[in-house]
mmCIF file of N, CA and C and ligand atoms in Angstrom:
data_model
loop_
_atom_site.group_PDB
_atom_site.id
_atom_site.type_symbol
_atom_site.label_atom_id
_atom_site.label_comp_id
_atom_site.label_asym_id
_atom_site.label_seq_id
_atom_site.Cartn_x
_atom_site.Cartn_y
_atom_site.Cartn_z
ATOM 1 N N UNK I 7 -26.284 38.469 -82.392
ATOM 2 C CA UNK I 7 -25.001 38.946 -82.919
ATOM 3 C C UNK I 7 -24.931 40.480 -82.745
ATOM 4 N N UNK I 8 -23.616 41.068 -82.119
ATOM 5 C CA UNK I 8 -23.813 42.662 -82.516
ATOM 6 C C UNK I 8 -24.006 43.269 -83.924
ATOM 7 N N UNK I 9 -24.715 44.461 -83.350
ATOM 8 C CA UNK I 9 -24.661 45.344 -84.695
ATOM 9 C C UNK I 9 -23.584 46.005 -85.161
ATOM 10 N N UNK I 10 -22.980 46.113 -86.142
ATOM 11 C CA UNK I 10 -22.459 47.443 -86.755
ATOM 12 C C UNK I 10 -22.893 48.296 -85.930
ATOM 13 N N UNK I 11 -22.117 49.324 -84.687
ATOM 14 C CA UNK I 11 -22.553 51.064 -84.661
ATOM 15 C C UNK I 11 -22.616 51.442 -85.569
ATOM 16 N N UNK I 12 -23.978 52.313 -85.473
ATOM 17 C CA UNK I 12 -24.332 53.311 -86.369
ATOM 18 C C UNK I 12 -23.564 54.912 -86.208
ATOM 19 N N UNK I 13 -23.454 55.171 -87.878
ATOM 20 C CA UNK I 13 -22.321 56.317 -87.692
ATOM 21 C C UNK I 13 -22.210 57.221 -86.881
ATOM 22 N N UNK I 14 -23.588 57.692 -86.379
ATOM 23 C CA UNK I 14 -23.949 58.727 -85.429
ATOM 24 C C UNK I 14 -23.104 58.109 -84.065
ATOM 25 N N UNK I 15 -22.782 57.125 -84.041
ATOM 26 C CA UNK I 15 -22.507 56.619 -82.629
ATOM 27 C C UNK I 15 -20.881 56.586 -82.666
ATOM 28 N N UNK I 16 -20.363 56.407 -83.706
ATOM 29 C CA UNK I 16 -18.875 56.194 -83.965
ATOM 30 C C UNK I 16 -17.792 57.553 -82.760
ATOM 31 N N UNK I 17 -18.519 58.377 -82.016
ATOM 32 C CA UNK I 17 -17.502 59.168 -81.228
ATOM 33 C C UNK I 17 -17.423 60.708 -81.441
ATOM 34 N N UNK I 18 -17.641 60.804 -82.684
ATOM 35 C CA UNK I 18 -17.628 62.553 -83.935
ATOM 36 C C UNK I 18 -18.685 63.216 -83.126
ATOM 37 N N UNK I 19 -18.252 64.200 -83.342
ATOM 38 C CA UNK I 19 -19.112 65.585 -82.495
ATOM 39 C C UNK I 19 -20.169 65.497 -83.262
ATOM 40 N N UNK I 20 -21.789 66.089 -82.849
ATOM 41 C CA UNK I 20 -22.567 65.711 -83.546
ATOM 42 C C UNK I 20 -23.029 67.354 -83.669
ATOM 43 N N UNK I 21 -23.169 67.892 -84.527
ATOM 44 C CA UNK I 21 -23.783 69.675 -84.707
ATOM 45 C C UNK I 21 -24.925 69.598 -83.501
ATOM 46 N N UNK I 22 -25.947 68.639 -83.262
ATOM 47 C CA UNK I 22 -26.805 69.209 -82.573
ATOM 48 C C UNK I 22 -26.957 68.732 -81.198
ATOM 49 N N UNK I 23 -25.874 68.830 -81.039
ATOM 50 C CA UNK I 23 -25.817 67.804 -79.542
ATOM 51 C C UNK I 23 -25.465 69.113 -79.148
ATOM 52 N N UNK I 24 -25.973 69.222 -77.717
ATOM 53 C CA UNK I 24 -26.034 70.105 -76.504
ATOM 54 C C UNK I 24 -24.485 69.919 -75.976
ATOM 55 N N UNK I 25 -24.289 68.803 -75.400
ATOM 56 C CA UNK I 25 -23.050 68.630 -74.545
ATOM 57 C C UNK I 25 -22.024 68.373 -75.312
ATOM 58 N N UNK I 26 -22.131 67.916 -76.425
ATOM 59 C CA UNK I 26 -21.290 68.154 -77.872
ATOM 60 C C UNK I 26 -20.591 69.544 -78.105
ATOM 61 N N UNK I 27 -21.126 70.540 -77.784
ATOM 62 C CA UNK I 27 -21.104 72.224 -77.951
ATOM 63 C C UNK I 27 -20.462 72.513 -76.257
ATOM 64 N N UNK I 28 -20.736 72.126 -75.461
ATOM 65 C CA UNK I 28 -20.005 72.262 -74.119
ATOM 66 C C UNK I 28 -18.464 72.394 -73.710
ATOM 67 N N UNK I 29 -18.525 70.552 -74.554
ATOM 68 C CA UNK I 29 -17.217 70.204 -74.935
ATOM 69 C C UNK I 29 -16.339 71.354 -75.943
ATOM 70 N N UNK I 30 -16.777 71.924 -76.911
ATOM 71 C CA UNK I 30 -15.963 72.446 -77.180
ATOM 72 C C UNK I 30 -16.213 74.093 -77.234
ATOM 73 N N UNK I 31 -16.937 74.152 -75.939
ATOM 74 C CA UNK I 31 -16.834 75.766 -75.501
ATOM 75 C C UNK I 31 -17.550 76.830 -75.975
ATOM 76 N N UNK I 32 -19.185 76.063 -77.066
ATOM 77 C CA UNK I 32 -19.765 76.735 -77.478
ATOM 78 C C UNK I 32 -21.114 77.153 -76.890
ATOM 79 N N UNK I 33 -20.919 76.623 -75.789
ATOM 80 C CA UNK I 33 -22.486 77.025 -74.589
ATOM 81 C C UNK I 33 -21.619 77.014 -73.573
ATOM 82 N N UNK I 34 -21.496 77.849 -72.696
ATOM 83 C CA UNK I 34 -21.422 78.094 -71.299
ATOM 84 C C UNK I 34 -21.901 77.004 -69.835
ATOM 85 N N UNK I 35 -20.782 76.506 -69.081
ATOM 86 C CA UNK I 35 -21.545 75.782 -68.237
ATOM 87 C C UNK I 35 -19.903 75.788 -67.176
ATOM 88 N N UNK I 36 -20.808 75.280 -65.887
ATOM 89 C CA UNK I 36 -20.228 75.689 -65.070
ATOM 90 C C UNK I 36 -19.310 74.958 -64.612
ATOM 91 N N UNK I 37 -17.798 74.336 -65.100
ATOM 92 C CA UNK I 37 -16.866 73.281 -65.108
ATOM 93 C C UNK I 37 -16.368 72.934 -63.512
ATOM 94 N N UNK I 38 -16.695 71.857 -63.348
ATOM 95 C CA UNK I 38 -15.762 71.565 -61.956
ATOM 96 C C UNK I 38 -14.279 70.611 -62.258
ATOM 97 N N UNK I 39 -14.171 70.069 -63.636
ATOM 98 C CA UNK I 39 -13.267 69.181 -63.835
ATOM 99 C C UNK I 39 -12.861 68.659 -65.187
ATOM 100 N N UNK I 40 -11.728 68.717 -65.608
ATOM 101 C CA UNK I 40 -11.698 68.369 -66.894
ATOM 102 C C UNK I 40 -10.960 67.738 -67.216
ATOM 103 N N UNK I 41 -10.301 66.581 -68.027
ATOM 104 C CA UNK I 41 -9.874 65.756 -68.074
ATOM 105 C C UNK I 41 -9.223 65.869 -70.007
ATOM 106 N N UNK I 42 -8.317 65.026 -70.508
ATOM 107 C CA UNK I 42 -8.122 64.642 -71.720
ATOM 108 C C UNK I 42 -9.400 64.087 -72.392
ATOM 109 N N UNK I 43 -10.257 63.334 -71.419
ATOM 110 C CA UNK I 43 -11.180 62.199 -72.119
ATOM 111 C C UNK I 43 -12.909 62.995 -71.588
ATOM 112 N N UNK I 44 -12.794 63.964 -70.259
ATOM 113 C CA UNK I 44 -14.120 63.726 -69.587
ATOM 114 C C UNK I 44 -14.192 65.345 -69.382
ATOM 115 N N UNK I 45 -15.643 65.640 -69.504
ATOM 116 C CA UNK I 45 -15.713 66.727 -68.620
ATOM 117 C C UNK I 45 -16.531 67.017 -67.640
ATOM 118 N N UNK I 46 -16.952 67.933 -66.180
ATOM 119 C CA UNK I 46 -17.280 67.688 -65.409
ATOM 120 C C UNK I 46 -18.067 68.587 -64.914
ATOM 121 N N UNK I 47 -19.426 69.072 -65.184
ATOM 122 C CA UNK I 47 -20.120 70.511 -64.752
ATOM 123 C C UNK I 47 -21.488 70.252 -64.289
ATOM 124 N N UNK I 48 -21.843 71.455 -63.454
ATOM 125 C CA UNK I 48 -23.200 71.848 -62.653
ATOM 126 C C UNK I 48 -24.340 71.962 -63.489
ATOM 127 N N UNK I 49 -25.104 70.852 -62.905
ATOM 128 C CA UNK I 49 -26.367 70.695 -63.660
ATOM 129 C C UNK I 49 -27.444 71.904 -63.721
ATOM 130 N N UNK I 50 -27.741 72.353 -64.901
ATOM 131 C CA UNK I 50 -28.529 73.557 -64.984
ATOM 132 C C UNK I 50 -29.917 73.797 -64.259
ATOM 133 N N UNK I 51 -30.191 72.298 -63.980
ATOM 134 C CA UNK I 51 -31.553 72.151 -63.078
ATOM 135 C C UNK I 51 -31.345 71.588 -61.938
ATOM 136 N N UNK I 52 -30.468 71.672 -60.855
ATOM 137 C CA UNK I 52 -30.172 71.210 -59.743
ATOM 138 C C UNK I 52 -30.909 69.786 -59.420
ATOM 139 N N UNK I 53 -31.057 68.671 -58.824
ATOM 140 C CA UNK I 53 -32.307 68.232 -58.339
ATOM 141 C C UNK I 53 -31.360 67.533 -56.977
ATOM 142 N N UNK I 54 -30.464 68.050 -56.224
ATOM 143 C CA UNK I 54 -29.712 67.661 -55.317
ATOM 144 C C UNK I 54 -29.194 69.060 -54.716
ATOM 145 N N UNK I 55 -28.264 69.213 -53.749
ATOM 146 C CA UNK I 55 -26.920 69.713 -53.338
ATOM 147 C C UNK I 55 -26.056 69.896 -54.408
ATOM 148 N N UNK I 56 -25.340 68.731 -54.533
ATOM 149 C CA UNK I 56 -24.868 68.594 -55.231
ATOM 150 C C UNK I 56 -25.626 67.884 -56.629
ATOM 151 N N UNK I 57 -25.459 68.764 -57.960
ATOM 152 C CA UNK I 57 -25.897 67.531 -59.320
ATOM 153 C C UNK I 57 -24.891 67.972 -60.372
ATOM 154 N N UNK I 58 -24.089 66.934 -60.603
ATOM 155 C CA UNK I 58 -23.071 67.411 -61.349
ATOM 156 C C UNK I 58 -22.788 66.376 -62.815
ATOM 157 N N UNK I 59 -22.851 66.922 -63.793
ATOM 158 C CA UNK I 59 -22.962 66.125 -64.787
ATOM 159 C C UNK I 59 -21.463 65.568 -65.260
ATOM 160 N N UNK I 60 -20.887 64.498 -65.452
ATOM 161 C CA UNK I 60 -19.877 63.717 -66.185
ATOM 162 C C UNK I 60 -20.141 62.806 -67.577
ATOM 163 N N UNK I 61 -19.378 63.916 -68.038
ATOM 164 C CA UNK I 61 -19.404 63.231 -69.365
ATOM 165 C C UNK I 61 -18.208 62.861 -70.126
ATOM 166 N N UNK I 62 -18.494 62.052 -71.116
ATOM 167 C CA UNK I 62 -17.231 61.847 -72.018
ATOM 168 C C UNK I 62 -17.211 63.106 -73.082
ATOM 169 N N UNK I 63 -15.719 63.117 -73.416
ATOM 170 C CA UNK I 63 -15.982 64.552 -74.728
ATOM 171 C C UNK I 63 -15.921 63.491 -75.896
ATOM 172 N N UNK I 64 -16.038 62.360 -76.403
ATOM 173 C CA UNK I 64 -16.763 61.854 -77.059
ATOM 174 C C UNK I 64 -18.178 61.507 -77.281
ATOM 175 N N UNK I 65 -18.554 61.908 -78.232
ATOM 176 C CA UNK I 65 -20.161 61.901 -78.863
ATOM 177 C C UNK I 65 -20.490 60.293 -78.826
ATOM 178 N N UNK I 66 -21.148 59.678 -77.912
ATOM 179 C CA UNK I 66 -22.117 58.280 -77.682
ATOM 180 C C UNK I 66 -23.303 58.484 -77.229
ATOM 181 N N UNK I 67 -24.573 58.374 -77.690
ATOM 182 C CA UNK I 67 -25.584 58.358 -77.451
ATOM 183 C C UNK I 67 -26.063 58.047 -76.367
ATOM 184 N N UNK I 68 -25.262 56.526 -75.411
ATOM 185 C CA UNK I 68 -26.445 56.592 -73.876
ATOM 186 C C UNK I 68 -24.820 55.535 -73.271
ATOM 187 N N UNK I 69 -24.964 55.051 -71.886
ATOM 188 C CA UNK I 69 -23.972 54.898 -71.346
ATOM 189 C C UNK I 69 -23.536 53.545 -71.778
ATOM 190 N N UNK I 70 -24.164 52.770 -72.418
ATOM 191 C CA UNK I 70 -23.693 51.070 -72.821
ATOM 192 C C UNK I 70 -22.997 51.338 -74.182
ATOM 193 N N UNK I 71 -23.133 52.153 -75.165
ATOM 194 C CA UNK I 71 -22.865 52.453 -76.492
ATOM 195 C C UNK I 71 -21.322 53.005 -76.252
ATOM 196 N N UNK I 72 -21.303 53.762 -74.989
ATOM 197 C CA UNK I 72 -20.097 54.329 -74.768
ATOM 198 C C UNK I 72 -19.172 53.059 -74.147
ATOM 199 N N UNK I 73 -19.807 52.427 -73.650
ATOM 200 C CA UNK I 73 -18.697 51.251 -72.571
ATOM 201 C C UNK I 73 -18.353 50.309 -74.247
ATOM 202 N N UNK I 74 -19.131 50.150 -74.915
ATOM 203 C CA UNK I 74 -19.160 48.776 -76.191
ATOM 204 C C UNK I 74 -18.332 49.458 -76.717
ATOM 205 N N UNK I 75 -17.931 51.132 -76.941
ATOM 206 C CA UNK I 75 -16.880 51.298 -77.727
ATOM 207 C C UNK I 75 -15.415 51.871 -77.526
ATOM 208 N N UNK I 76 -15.737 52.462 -76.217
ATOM 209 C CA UNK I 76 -14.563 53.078 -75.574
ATOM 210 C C UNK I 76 -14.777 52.838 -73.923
ATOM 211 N N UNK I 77 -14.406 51.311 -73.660
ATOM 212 C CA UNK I 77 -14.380 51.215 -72.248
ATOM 213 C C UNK I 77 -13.871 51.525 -70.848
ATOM 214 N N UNK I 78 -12.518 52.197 -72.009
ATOM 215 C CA UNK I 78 -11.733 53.207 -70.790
ATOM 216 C C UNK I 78 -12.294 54.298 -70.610
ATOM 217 N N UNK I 79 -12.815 55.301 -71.668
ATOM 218 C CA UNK I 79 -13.447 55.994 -71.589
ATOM 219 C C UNK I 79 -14.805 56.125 -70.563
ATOM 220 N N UNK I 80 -14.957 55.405 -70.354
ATOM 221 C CA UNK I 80 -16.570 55.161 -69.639
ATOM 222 C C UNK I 80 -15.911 54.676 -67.930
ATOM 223 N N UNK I 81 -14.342 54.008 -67.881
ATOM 224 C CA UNK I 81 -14.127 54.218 -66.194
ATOM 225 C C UNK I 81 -13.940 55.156 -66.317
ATOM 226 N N UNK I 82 -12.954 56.206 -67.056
ATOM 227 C CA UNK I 82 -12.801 57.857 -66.707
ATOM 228 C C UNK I 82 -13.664 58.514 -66.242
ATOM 229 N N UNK I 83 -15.359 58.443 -66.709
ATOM 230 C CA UNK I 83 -16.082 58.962 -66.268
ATOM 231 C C UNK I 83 -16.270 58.884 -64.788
ATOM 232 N N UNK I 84 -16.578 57.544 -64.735
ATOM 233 C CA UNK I 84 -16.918 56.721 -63.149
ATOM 234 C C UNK I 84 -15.527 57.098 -62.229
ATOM 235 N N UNK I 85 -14.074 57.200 -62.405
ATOM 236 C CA UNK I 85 -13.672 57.668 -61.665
ATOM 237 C C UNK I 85 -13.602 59.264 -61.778
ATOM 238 N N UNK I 86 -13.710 60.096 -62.636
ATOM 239 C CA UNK I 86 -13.828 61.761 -62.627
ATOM 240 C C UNK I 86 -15.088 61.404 -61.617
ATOM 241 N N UNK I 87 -16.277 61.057 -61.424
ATOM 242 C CA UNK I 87 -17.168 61.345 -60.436
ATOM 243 C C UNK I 87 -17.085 60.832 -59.277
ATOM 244 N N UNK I 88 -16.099 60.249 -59.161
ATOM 245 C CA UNK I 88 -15.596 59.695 -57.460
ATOM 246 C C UNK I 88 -14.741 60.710 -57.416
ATOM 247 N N UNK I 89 -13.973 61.528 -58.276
ATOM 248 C CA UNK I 89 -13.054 62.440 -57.943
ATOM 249 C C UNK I 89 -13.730 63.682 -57.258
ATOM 250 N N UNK I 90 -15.150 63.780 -58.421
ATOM 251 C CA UNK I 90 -15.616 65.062 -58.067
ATOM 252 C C UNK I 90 -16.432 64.913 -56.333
ATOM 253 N N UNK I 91 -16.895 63.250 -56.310
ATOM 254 C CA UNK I 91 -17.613 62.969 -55.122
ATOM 255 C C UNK I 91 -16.951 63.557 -54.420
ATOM 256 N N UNK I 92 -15.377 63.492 -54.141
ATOM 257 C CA UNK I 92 -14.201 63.829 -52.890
ATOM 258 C C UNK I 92 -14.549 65.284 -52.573
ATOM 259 N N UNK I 93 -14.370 66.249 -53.762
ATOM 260 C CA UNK I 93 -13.753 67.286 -53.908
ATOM 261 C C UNK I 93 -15.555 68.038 -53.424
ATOM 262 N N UNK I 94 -16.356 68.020 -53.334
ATOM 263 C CA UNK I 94 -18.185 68.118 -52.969
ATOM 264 C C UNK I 94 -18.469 67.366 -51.921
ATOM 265 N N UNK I 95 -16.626 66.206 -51.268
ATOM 266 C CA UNK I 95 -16.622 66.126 -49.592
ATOM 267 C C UNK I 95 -18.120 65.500 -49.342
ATOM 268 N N UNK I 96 -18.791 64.230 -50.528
ATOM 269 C CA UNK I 96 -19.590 63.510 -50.549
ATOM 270 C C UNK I 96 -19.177 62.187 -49.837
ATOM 271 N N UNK I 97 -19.860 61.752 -48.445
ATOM 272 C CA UNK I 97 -19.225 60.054 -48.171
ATOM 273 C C UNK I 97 -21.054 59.246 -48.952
ATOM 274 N N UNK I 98 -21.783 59.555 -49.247
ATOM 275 C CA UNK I 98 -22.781 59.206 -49.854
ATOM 276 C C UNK I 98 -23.241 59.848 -50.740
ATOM 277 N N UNK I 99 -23.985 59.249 -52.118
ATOM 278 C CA UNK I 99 -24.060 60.003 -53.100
ATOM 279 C C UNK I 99 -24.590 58.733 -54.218
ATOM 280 N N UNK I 100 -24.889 59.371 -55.693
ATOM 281 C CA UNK I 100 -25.907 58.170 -56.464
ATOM 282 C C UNK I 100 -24.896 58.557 -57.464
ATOM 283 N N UNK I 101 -24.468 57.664 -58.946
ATOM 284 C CA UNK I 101 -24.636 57.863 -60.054
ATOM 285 C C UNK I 101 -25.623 57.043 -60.943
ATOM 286 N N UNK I 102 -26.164 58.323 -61.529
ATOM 287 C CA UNK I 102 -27.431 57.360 -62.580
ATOM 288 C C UNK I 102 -26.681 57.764 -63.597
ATOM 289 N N UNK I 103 -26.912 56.838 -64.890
ATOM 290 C CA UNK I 103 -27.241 57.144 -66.528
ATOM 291 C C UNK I 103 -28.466 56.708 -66.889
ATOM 292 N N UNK I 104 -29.162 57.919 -66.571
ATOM 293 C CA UNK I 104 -30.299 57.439 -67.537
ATOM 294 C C UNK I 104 -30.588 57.152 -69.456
ATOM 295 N N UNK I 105 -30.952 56.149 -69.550
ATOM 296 C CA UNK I 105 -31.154 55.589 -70.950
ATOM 297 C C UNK I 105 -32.599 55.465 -71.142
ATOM 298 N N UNK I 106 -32.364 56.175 -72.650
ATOM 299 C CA UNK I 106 -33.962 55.951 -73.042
ATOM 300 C C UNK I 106 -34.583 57.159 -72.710
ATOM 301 N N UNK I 107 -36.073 57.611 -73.140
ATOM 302 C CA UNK I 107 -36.906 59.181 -73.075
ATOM 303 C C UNK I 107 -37.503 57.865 -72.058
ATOM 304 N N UNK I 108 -38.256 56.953 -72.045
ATOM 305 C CA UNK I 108 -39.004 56.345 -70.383
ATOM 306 C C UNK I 108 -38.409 56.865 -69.511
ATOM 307 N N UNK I 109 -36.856 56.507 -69.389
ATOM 308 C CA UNK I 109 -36.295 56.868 -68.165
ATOM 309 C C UNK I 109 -36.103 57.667 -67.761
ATOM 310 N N UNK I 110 -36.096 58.938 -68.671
ATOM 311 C CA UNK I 110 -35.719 59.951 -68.336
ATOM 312 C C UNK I 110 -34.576 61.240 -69.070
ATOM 313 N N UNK I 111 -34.386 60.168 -70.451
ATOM 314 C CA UNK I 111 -33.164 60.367 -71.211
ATOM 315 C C UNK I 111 -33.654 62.056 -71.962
ATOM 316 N N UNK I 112 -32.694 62.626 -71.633
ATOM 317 C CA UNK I 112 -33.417 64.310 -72.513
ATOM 318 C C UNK I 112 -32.114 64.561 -73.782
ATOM 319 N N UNK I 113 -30.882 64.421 -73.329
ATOM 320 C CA UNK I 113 -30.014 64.829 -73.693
ATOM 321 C C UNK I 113 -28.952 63.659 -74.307
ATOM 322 N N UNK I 114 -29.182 62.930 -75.774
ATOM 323 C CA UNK I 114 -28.700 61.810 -76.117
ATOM 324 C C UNK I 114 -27.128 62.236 -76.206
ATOM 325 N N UNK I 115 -26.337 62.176 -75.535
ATOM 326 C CA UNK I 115 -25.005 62.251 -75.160
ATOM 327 C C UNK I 115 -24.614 61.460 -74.019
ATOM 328 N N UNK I 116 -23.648 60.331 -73.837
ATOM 329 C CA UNK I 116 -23.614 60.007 -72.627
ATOM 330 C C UNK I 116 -23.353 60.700 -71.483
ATOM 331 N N UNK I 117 -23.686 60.190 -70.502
ATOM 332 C CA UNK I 117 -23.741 61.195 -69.071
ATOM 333 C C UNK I 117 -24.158 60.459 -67.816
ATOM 334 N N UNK I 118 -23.617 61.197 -66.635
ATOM 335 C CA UNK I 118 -23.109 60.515 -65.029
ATOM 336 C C UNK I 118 -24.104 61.666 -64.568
ATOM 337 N N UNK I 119 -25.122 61.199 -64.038
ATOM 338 C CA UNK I 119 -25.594 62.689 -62.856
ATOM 339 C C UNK I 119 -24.724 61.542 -61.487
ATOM 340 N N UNK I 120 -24.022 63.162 -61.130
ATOM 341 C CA UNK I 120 -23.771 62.733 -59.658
ATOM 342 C C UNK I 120 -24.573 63.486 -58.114
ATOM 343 N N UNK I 121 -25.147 62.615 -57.538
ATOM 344 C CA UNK I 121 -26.342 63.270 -56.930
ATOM 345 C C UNK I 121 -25.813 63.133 -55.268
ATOM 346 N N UNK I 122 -25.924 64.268 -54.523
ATOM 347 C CA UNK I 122 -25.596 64.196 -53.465
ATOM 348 C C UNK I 122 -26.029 65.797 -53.045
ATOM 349 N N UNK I 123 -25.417 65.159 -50.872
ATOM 350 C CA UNK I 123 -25.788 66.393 -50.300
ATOM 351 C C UNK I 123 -26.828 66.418 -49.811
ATOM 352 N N UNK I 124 -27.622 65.274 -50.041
ATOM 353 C CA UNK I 124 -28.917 64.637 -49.081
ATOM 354 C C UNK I 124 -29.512 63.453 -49.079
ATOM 355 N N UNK I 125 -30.614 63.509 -48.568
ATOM 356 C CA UNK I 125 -30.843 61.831 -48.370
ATOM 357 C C UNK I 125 -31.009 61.252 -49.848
ATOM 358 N N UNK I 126 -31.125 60.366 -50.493
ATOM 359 C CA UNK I 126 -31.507 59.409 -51.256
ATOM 360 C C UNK I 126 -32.301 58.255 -51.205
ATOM 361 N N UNK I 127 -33.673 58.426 -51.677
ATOM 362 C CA UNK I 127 -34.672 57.226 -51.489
ATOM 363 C C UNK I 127 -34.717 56.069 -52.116
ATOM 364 N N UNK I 128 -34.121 54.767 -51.969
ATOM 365 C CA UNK I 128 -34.504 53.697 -52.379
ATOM 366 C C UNK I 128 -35.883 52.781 -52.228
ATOM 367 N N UNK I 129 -36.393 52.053 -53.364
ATOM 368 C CA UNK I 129 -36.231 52.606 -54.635
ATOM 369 C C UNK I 129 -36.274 54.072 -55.522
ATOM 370 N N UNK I 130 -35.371 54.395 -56.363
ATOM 371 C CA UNK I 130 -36.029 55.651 -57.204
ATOM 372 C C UNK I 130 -37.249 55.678 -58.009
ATOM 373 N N UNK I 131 -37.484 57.042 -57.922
ATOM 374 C CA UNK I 131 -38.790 56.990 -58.489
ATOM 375 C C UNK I 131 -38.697 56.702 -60.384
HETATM 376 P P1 LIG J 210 -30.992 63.469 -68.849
HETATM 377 O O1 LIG J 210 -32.407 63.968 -68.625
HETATM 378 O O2 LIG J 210 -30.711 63.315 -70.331
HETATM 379 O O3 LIG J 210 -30.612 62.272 -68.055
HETATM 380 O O4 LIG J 210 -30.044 64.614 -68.292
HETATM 381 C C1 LIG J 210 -29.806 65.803 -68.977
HETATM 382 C C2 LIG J 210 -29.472 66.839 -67.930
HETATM 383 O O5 LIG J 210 -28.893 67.950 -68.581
HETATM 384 C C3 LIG J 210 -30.680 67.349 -67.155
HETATM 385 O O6 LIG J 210 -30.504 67.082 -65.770
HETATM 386 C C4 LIG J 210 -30.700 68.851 -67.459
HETATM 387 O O7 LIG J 210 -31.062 69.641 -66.347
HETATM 388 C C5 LIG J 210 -29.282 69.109 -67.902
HETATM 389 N N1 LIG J 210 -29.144 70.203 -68.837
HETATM 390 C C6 LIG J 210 -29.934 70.451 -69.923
HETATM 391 N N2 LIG J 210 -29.492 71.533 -70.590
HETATM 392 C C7 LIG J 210 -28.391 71.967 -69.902
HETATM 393 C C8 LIG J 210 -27.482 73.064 -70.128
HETATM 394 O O8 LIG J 210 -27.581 73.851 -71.075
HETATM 395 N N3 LIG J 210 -26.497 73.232 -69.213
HETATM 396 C C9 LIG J 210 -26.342 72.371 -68.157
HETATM 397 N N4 LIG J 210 -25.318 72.626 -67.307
HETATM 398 N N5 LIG J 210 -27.166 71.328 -67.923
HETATM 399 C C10 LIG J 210 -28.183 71.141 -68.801
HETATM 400 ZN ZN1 LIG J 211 -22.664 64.920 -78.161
#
């Protein structure tokens, strides 16, 4: 049976969220796109050509939490990063959400790395 979301997950800006503070202009970052619902900026640690982060400006912890509660919200993302793919003149390119600290998760806010601008190895590491 589903759970009740937990309050932290309900959408509300969270004080200690990183990309929480982005969204509303209290850390500096480098915007390629912005939307009513999404926003769209240069990853502070490159690991591509192109690495460009998409996010929702709603506060959801990892990318399934965001689709279970705001599913439009979560294509906005997926199409803002086909938008941004165009506009970075990407015909190949990855989106991950990583979920979870295993995978790789640093920053519990949902989020699109869009990775391009060179080859891509299948499988990822
Ligand atoms: P995760 O590891 O959670 O999947 O992705 C978080 C991403 O946020 C990392 O790729 C990391 O480089 C990026 N990041 C962390 N802090 C900042 C920041 O202050 N500004 C920007 N633009 N990116 C950041
Ligand atoms: Zn947040």
């Amino acid at each position: 049976m589903a759970q009740e979301p937990r309050r932290e997950d309900g959408g509300e800006p969270q004080d200690d969220c990183l990309f929480c503070k982005i969204v509303a202009g209290q850390i500096p970052a480098t915007l390629v796109r912005e939307t009513d619902t999404v926003v769209a900026f240069r990853d502070i640690n490159p690991q591509a050509p192109t690495h460009i982060l998409v996010i929702p400006k709603l506060h959801y912890p990892d990318a399934a939490s965001l689709a279970a509660a705001e599913p439009g919200v979560l294509a906005d993302v997926l199409r803002e990063a086909g938008e941004v793919a165009g506009e970075e003149k990407l015909d190949s390119y990855r989106i991950v959400f990583n979920t979870g600290s295993g995978a790789g998760q640093t920053v519990f806010h949902a989020h699109a790395h869009l990775l391009g601008g060179r080859g891509l190895q299948w499988p990822p590491g």
